[in-house]
mmCIF file of C-alpha atoms in Angstrom:
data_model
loop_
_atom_site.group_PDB
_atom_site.id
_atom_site.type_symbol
_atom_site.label_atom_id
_atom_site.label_comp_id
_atom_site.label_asym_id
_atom_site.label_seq_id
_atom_site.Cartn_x
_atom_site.Cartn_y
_atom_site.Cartn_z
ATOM 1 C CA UNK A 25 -81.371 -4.564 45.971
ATOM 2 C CA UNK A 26 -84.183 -6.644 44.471
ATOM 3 C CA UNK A 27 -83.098 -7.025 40.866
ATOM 4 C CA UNK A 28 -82.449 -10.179 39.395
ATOM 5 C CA UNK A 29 -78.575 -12.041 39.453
ATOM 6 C CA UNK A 30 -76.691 -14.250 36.718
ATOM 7 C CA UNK A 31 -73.889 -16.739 37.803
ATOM 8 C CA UNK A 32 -71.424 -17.723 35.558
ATOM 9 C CA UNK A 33 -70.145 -21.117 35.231
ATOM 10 C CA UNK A 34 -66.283 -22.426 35.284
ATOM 11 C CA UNK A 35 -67.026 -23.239 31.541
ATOM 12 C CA UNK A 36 -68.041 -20.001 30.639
ATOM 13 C CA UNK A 37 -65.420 -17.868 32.655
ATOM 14 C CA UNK A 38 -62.601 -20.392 33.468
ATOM 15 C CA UNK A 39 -61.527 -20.281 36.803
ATOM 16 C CA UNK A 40 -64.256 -18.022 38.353
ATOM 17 C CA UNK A 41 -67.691 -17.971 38.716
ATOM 18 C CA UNK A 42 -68.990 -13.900 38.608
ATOM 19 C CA UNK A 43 -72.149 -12.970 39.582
ATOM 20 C CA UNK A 44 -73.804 -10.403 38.249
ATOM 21 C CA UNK A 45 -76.914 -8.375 39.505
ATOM 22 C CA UNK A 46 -78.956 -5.889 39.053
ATOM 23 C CA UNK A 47 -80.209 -3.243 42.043
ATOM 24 C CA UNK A 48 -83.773 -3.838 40.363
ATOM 25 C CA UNK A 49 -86.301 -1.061 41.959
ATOM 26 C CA UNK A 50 -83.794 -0.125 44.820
ATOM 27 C CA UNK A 51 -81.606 1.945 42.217
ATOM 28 C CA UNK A 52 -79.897 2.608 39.240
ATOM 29 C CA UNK A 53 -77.011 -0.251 38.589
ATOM 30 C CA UNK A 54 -75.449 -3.843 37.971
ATOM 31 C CA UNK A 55 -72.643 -4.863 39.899
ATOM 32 C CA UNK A 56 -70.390 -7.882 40.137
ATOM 33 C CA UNK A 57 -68.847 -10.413 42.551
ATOM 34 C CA UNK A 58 -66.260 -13.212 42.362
ATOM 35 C CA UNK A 59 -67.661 -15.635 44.129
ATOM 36 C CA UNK A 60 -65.588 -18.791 43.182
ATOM 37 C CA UNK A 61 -65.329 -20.009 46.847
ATOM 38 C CA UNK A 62 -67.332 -19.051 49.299
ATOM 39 C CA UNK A 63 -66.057 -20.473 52.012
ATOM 40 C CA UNK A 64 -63.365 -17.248 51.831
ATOM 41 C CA UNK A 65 -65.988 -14.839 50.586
ATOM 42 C CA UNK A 66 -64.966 -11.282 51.310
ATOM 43 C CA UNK A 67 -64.535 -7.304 50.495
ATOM 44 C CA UNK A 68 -62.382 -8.353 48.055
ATOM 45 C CA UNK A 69 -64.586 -10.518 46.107
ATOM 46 C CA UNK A 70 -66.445 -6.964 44.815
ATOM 47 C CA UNK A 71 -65.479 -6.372 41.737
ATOM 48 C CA UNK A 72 -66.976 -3.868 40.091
ATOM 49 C CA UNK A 73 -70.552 -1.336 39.804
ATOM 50 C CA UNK A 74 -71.936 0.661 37.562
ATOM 51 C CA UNK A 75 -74.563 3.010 38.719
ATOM 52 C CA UNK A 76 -76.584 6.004 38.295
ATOM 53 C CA UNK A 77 -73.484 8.379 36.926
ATOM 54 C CA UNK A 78 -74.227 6.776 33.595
ATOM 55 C CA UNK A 79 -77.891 8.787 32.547
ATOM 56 C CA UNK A 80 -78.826 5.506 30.206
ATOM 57 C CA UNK A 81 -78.670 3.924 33.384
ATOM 58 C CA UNK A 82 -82.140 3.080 34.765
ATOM 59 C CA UNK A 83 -83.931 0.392 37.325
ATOM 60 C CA UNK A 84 -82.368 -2.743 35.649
ATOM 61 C CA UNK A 85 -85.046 -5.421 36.139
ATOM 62 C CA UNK A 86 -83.851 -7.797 33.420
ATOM 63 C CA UNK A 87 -81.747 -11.121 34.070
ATOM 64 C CA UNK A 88 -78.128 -9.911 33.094
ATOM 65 C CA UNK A 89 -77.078 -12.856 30.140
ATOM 66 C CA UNK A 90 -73.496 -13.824 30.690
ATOM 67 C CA UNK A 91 -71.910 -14.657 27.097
ATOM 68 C CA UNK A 92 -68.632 -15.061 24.749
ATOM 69 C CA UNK A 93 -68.851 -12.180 22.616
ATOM 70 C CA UNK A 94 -67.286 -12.344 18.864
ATOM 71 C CA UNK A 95 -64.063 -10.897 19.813
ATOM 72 C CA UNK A 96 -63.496 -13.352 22.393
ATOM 73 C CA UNK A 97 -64.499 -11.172 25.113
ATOM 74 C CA UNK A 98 -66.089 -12.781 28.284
ATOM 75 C CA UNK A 99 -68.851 -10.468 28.909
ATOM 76 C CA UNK A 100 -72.455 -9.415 30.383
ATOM 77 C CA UNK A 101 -75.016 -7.927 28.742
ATOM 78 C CA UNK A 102 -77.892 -6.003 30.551
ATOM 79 C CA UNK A 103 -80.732 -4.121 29.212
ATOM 80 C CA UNK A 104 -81.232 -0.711 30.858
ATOM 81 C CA UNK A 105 -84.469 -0.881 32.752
ATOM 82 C CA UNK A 106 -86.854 1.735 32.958
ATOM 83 C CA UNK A 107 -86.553 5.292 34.535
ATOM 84 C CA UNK A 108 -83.185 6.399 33.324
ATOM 85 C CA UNK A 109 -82.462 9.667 33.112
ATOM 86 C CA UNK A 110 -82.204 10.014 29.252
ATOM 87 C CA UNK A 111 -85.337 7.910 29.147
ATOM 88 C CA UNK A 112 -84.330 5.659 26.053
ATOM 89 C CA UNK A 113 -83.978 2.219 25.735
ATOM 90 C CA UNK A 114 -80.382 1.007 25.605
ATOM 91 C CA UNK A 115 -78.305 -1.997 25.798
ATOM 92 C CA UNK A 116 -74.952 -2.320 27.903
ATOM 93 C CA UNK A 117 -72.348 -4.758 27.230
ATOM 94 C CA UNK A 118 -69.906 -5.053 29.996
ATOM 95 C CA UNK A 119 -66.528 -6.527 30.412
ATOM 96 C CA UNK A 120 -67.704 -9.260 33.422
ATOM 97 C CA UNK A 121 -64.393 -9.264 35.425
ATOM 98 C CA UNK A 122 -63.727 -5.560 35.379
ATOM 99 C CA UNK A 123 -67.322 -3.876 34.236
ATOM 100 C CA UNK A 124 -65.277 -1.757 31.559
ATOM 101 C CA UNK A 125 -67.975 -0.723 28.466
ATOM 102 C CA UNK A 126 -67.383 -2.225 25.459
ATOM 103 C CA UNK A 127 -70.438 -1.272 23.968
ATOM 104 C CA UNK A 128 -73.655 0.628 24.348
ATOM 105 C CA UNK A 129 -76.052 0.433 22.082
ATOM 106 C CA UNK A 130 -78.998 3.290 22.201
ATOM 107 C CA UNK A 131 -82.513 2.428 20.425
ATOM 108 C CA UNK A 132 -82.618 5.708 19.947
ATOM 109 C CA UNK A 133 -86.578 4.827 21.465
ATOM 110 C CA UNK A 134 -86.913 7.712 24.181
ATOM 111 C CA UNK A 135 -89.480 9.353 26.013
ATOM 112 C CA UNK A 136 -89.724 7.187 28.913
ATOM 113 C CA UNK A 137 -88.957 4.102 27.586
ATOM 114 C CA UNK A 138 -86.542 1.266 28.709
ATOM 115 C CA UNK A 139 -85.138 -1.938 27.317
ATOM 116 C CA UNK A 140 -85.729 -5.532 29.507
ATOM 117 C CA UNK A 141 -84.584 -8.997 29.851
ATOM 118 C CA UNK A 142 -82.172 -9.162 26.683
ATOM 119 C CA UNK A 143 -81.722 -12.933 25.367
ATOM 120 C CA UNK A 144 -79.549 -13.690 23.331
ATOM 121 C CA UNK A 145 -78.516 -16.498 20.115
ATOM 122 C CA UNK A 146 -75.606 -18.273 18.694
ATOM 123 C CA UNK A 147 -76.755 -18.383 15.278
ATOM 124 C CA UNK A 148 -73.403 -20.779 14.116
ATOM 125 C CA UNK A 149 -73.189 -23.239 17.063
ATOM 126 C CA UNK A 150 -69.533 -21.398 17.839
ATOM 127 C CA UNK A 151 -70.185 -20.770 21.463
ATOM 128 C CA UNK A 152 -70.113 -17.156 21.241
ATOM 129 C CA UNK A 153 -73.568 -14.995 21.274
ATOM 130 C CA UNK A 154 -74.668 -13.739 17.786
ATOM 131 C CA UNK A 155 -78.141 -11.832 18.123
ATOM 132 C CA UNK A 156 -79.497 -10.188 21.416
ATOM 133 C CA UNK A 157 -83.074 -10.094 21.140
ATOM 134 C CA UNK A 158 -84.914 -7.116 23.861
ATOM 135 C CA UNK A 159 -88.418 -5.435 24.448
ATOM 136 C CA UNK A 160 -88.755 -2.068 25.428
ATOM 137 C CA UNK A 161 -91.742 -0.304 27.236
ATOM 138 C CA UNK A 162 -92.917 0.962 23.749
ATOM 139 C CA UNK A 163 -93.744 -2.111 22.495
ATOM 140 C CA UNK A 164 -91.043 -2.153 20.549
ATOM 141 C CA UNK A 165 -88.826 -5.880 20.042
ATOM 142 C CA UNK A 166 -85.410 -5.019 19.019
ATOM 143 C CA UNK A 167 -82.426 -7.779 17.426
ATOM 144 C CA UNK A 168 -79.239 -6.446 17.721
ATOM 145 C CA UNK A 169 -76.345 -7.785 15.537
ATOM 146 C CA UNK A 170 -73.280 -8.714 17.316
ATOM 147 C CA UNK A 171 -71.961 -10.940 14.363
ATOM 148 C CA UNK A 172 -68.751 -8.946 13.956
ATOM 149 C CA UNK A 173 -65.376 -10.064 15.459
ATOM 150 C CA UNK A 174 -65.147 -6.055 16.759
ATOM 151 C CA UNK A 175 -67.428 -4.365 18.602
ATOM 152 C CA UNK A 176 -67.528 -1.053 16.513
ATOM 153 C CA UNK A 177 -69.312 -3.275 13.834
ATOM 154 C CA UNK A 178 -72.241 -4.703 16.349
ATOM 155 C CA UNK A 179 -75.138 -2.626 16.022
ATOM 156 C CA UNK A 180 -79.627 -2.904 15.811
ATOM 157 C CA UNK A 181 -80.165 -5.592 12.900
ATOM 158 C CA UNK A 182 -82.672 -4.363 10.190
ATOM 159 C CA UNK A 183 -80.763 -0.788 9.276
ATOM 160 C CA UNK A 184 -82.064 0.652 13.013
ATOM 161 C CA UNK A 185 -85.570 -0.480 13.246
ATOM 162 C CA UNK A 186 -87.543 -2.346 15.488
ATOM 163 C CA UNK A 187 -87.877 -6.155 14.436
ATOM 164 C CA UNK A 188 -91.637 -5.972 15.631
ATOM 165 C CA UNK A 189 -93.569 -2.871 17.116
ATOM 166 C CA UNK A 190 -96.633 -4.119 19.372
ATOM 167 C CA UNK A 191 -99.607 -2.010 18.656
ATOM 168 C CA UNK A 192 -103.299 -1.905 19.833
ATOM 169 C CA UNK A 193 -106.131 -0.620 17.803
#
């Protein structure tokens, strides 16, 4: 397990801190703890994984972001990591207390590709996480839209395409 974690603060998840993190090049996964107070730190602070049963599922080496989504949801959003079975770059949006999807989004960018480090922006000061901005191994830099109050309506900005393609000569 050498993939990078997120903690969440009390101000973003009231009453707990989760953290979130990523098996990195050891396997195929996130997973979450509660981990609020240590001092009685135990099995039941595990909260949830999700693993290599999913095929968009790849080696996630991207920092999890821990946001308020539009519909008020506390979540986590991880990009996919390379070598996932489907071999496309896609982006996971996670409940963060219980790890129940709320919303995968597929580039549609496959053969062999993966999606990193996703970032995201609160475009009207609200608090709650507008844009997600991710590269893929392509070379591709996607923006995807998460403006809507429901998540059918988030989606990749710019009708599906990449908002920059990296190319050499």
């Amino acid at each position: 397990v050498d993939g990078p974690i997120a903690v969440s603060t009390t101000k973003q998840t009231p009453s707990h801190n989760y953290l979130v993190g990523a098996l990195g090049r050891g396997g195929k996964g996130v997973y979450a703890l509660e981990v609020s107070n240590p001092d009685t730190f135990g099995a039941s602070n595990a909260l949830w994984e999700l693993g290599g049963s999913d095929n968009d599922m790849g080696n996630v080496l991207g920092e999890p972001l821990v946001v308020t989504l539009n519909n008020g949801d506390k979540a986590v959003i991880v990009s996919n990591g390379p070598n996932s079975t489907n071999g496309h770059a896609v982006l996971f949006i996670l409940n963060i207390a219980t790890g129940a999807l709320i919303k995968k989004i597929d580039t549609g960018a496959g053969s062999d590709n993966g999606l990193f480090a996703p970032r995201g922006w609160d475009n009207d000061n609200n608090g709650t996480v507008d844009y997600v901005y991710a590269g893929d191994l392509k070379g591709n830099l996607w923006k995807f839209d998460l403006t809507g109050a429901t998540s059918a309506s988030w989606s990749i900005a710019l009708s599906g395409s990449p908002l920059f393609v990296a190319r050499d000569a």
